[in-house]
PDB file of C-alpha atoms in Angstrom:
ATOM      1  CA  UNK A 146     -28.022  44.047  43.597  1.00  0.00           C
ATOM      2  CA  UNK A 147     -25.439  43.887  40.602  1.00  0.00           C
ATOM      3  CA  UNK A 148     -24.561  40.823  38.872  1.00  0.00           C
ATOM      4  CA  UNK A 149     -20.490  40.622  40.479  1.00  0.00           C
ATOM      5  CA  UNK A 150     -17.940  41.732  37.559  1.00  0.00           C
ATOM      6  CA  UNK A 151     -14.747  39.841  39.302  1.00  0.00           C
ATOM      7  CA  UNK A 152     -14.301  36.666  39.652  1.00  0.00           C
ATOM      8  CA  UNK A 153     -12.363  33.911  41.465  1.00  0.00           C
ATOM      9  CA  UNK A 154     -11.821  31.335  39.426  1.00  0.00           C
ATOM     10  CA  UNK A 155      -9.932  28.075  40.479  1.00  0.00           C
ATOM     11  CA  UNK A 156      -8.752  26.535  37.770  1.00  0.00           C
ATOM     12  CA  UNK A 157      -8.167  22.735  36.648  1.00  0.00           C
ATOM     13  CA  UNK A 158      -4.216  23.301  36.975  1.00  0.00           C
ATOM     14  CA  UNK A 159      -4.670  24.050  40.869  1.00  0.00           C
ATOM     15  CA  UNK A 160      -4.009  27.632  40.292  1.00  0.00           C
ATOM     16  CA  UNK A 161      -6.763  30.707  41.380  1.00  0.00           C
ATOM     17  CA  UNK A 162      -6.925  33.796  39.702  1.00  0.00           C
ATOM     18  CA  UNK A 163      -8.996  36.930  39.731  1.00  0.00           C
ATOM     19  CA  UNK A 164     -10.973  37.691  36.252  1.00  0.00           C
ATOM     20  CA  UNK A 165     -12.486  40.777  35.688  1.00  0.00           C
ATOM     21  CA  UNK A 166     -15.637  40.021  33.730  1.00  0.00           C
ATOM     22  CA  UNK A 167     -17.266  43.059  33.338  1.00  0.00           C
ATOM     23  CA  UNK A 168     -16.845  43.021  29.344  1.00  0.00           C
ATOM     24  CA  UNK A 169     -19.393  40.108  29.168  1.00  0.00           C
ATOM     25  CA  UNK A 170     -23.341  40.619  29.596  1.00  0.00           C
ATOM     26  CA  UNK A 171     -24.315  40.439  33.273  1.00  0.00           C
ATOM     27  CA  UNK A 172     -26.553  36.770  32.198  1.00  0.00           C
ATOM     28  CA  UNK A 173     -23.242  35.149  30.448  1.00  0.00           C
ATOM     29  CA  UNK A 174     -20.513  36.114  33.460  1.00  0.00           C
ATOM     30  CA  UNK A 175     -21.083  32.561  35.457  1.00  0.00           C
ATOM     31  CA  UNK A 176     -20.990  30.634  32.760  1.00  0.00           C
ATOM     32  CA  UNK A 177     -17.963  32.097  31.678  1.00  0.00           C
ATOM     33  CA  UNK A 178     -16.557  31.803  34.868  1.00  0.00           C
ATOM     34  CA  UNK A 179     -16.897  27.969  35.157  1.00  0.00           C
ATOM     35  CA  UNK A 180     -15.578  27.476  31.587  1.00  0.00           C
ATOM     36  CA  UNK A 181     -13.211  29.338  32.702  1.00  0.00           C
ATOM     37  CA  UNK A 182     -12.061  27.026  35.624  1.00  0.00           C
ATOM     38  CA  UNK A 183     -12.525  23.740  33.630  1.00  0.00           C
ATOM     39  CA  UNK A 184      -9.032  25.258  31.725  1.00  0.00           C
ATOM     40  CA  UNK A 185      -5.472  25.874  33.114  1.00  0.00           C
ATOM     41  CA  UNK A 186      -4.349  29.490  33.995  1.00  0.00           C
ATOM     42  CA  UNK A 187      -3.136  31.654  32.058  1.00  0.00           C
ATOM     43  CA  UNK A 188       0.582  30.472  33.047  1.00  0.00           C
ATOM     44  CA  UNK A 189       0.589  26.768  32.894  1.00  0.00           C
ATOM     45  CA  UNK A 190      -1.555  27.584  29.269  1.00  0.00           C
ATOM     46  CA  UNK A 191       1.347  29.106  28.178  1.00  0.00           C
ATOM     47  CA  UNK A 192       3.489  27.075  29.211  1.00  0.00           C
ATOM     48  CA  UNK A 193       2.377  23.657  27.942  1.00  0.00           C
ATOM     49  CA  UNK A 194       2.402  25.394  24.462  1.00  0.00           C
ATOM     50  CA  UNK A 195       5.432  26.160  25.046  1.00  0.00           C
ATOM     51  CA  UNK A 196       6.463  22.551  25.448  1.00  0.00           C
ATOM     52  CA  UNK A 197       4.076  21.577  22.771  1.00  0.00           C
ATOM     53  CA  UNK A 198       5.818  23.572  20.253  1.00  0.00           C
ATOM     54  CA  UNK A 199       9.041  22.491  21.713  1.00  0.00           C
ATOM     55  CA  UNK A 200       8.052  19.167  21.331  1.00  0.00           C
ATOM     56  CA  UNK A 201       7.090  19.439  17.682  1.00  0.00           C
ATOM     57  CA  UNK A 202       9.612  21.094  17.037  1.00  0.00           C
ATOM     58  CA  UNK A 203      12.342  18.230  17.785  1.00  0.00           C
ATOM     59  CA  UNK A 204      10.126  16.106  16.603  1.00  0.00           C
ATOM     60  CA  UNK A 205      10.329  17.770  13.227  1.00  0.00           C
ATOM     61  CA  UNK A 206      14.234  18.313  13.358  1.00  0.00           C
ATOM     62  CA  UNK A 207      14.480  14.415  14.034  1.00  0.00           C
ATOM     63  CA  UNK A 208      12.413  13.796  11.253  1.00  0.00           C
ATOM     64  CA  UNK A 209      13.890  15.740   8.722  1.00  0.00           C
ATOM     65  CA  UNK A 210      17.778  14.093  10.218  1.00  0.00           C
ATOM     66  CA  UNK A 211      16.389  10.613   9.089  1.00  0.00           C
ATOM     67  CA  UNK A 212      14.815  11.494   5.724  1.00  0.00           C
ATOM     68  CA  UNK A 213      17.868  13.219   4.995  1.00  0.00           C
ATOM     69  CA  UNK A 214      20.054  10.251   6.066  1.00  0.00           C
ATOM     70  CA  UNK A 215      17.948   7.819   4.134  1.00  0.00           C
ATOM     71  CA  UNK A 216      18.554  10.403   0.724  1.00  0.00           C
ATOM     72  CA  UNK A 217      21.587  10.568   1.531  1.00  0.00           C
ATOM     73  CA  UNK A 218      22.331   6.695   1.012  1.00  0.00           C
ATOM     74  CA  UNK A 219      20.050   6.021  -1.181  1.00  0.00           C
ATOM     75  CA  UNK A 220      22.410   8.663  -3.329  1.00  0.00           C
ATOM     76  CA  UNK A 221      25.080   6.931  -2.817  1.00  0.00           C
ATOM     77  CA  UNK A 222      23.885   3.427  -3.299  1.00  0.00           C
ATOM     78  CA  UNK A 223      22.542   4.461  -6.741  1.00  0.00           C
ATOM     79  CA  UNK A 224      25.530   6.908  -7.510  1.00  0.00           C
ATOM     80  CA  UNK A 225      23.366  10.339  -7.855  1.00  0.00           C
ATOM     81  CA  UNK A 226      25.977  13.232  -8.039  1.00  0.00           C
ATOM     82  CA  UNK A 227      25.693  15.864  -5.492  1.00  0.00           C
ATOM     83  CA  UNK A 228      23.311  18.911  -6.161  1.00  0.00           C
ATOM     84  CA  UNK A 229      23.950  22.397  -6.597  1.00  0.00           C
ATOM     85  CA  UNK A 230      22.463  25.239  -4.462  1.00  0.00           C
ATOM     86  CA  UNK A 231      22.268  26.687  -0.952  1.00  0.00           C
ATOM     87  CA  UNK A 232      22.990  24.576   2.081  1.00  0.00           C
ATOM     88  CA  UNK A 233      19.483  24.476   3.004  1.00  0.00           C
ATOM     89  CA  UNK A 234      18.448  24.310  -0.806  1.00  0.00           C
ATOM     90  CA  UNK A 235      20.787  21.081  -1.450  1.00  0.00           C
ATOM     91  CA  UNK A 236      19.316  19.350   1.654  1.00  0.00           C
ATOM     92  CA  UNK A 237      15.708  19.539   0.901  1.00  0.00           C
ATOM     93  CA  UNK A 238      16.350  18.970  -3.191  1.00  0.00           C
ATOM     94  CA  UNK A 239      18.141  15.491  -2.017  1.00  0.00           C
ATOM     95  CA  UNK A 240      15.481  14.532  -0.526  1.00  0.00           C
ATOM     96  CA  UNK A 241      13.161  15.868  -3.162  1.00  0.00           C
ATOM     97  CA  UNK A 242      15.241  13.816  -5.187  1.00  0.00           C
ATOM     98  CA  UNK A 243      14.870  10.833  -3.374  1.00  0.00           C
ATOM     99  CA  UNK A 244      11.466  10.871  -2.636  1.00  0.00           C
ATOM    100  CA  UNK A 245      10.520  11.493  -6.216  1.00  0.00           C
ATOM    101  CA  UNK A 246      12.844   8.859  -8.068  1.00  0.00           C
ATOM    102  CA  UNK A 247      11.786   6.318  -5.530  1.00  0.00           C
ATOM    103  CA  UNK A 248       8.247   6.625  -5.999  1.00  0.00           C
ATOM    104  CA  UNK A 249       8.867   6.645  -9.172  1.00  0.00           C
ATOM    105  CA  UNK A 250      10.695   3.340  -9.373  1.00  0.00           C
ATOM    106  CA  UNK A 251       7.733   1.894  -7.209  1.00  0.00           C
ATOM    107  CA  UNK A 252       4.919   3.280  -9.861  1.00  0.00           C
ATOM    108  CA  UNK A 253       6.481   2.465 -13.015  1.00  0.00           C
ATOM    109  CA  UNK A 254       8.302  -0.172 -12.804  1.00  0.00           C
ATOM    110  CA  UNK A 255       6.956  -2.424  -9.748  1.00  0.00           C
ATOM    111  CA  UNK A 256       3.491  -1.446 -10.471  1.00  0.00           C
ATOM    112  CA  UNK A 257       4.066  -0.361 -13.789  1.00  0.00           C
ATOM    113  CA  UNK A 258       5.004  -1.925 -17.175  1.00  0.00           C
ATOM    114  CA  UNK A 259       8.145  -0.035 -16.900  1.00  0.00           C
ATOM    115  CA  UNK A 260      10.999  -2.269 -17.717  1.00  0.00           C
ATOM    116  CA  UNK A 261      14.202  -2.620 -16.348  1.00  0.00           C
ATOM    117  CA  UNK A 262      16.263  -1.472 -18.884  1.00  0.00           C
ATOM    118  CA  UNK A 263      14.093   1.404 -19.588  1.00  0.00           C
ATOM    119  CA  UNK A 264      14.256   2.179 -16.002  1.00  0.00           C
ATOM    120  CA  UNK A 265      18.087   2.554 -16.560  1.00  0.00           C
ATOM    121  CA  UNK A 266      17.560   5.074 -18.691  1.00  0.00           C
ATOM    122  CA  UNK A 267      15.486   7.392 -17.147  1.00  0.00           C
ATOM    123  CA  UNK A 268      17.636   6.900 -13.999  1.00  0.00           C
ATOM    124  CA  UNK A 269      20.887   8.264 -16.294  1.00  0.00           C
ATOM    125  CA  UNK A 270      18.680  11.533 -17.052  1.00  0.00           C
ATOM    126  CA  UNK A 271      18.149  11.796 -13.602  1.00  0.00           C
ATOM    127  CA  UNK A 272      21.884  11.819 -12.856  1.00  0.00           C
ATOM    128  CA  UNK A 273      22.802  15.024 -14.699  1.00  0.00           C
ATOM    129  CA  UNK A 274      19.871  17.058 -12.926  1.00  0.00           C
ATOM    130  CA  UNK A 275      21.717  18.539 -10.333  1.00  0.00           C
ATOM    131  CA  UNK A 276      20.068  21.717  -9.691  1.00  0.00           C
ATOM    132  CA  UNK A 277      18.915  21.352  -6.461  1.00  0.00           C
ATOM    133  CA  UNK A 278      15.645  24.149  -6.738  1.00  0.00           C
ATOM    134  CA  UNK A 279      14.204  21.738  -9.759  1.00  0.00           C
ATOM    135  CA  UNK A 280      14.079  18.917  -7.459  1.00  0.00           C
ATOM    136  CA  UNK A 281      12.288  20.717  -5.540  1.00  0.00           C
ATOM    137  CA  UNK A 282      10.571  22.187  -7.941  1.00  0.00           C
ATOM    138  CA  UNK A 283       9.354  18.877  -8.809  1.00  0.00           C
ATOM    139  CA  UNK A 284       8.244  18.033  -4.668  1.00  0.00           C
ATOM    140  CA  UNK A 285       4.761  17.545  -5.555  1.00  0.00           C
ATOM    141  CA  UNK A 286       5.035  15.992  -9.118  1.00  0.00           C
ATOM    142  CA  UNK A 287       3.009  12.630  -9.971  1.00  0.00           C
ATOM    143  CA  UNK A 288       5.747  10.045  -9.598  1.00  0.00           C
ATOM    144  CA  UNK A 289       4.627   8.326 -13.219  1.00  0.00           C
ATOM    145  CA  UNK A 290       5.510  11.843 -15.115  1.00  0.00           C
ATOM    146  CA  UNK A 291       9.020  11.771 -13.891  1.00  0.00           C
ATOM    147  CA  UNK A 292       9.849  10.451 -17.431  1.00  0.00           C
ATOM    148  CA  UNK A 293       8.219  13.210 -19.106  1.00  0.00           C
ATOM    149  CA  UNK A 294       9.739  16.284 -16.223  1.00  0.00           C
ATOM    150  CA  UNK A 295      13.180  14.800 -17.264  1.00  0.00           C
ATOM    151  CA  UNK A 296      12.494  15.340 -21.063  1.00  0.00           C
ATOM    152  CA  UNK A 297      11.288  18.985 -20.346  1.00  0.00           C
ATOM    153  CA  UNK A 298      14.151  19.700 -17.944  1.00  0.00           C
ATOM    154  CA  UNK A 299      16.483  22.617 -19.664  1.00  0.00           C
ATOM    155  CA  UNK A 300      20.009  22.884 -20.422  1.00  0.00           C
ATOM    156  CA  UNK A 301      20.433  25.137 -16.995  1.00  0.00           C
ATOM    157  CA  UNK A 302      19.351  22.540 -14.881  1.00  0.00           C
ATOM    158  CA  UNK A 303      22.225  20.642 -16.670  1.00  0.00           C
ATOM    159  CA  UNK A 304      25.260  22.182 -15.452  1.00  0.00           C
ATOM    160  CA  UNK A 305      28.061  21.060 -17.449  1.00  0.00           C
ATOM    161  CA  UNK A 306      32.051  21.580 -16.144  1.00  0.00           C
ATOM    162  CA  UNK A 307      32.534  24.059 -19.447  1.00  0.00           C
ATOM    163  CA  UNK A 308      30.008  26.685 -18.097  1.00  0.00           C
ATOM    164  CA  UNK A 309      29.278  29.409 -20.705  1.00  0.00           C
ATOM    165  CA  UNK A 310      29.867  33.255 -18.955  1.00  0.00           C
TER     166      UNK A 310
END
């Protein structure tokens, strides 16, 4: 007698379902089979990943609203000017910019030997920077070489109100 090539399989969800096994070696079909049935079907699979990207999803979106609410005051506590770019481009290079100079703050001058005075500095060459890609640019950047990024920043990520055409 043949080894059977479909199967019932009642799955952990509650669900049955017919699999046709006959692409698997005759010796490796039951085993299949009750792997098979420790998992959900097919549909409620697809369905919770469904949900679970859902899920991540907003949880991502919510995320990103609070970051970019937090840049957004910390810019205006500390009088940053608003960046140039895309939409999508000035919203990620504030908080870019945020993350960055903060970090910064916290590395050279809290934990650093940074004083406060110098740290007013390099804060006033961070206030003419408003291109938003070179804060982004600068996403992964070691907060302690912020000092030396702003001294090799160019002219164009300088905009000026007398542009030259």
């Amino acid at each position: 007698m043949a080894v059977k090539k479909l199967w019932t399989i009642d799955h952990a969800c509650g669900h049955t379902t017919e699999a046709d096994l006959s692409d698997r070696p005759a010796d490796r079909r039951a085993g299949y089979a009750r792997w098979l049935s420790a998992l959900g079907c097919t549909d409620c699979w697809r369905a919770s990943r469904g949900e679970a990207a859902e899920s991540k999803a907003e949880w991502l979106a919510k995320k990103r609203a609070a970051e970019q609410a937090e840049a957004q005051e910390w810019s205006e506590q500390y009088r940053m000017p608003p960046l140039e770019g895309t939409d999508r481009a000035i919203a990620w290079g504030t908080r870019c910019r945020h993350q960055l100079v903060s970090a910064a703050y916290t590395a050279l001058v809290l934990e650093g030997a940074t004083s406060e005075a110098e740290w007013e500095a390099i804060e006033d060459a961070v206030r003419p920077l408003t291109r938003a890609s070179w804060w982004i640019d600068q996403r992964d950047a070691d907060p302690t070489d912020l000092p030396e990024l702003l001294d090799a920043a160019t002219e164009s990520d300088r905009p000026n109100e007398n542009p030259h055409f």
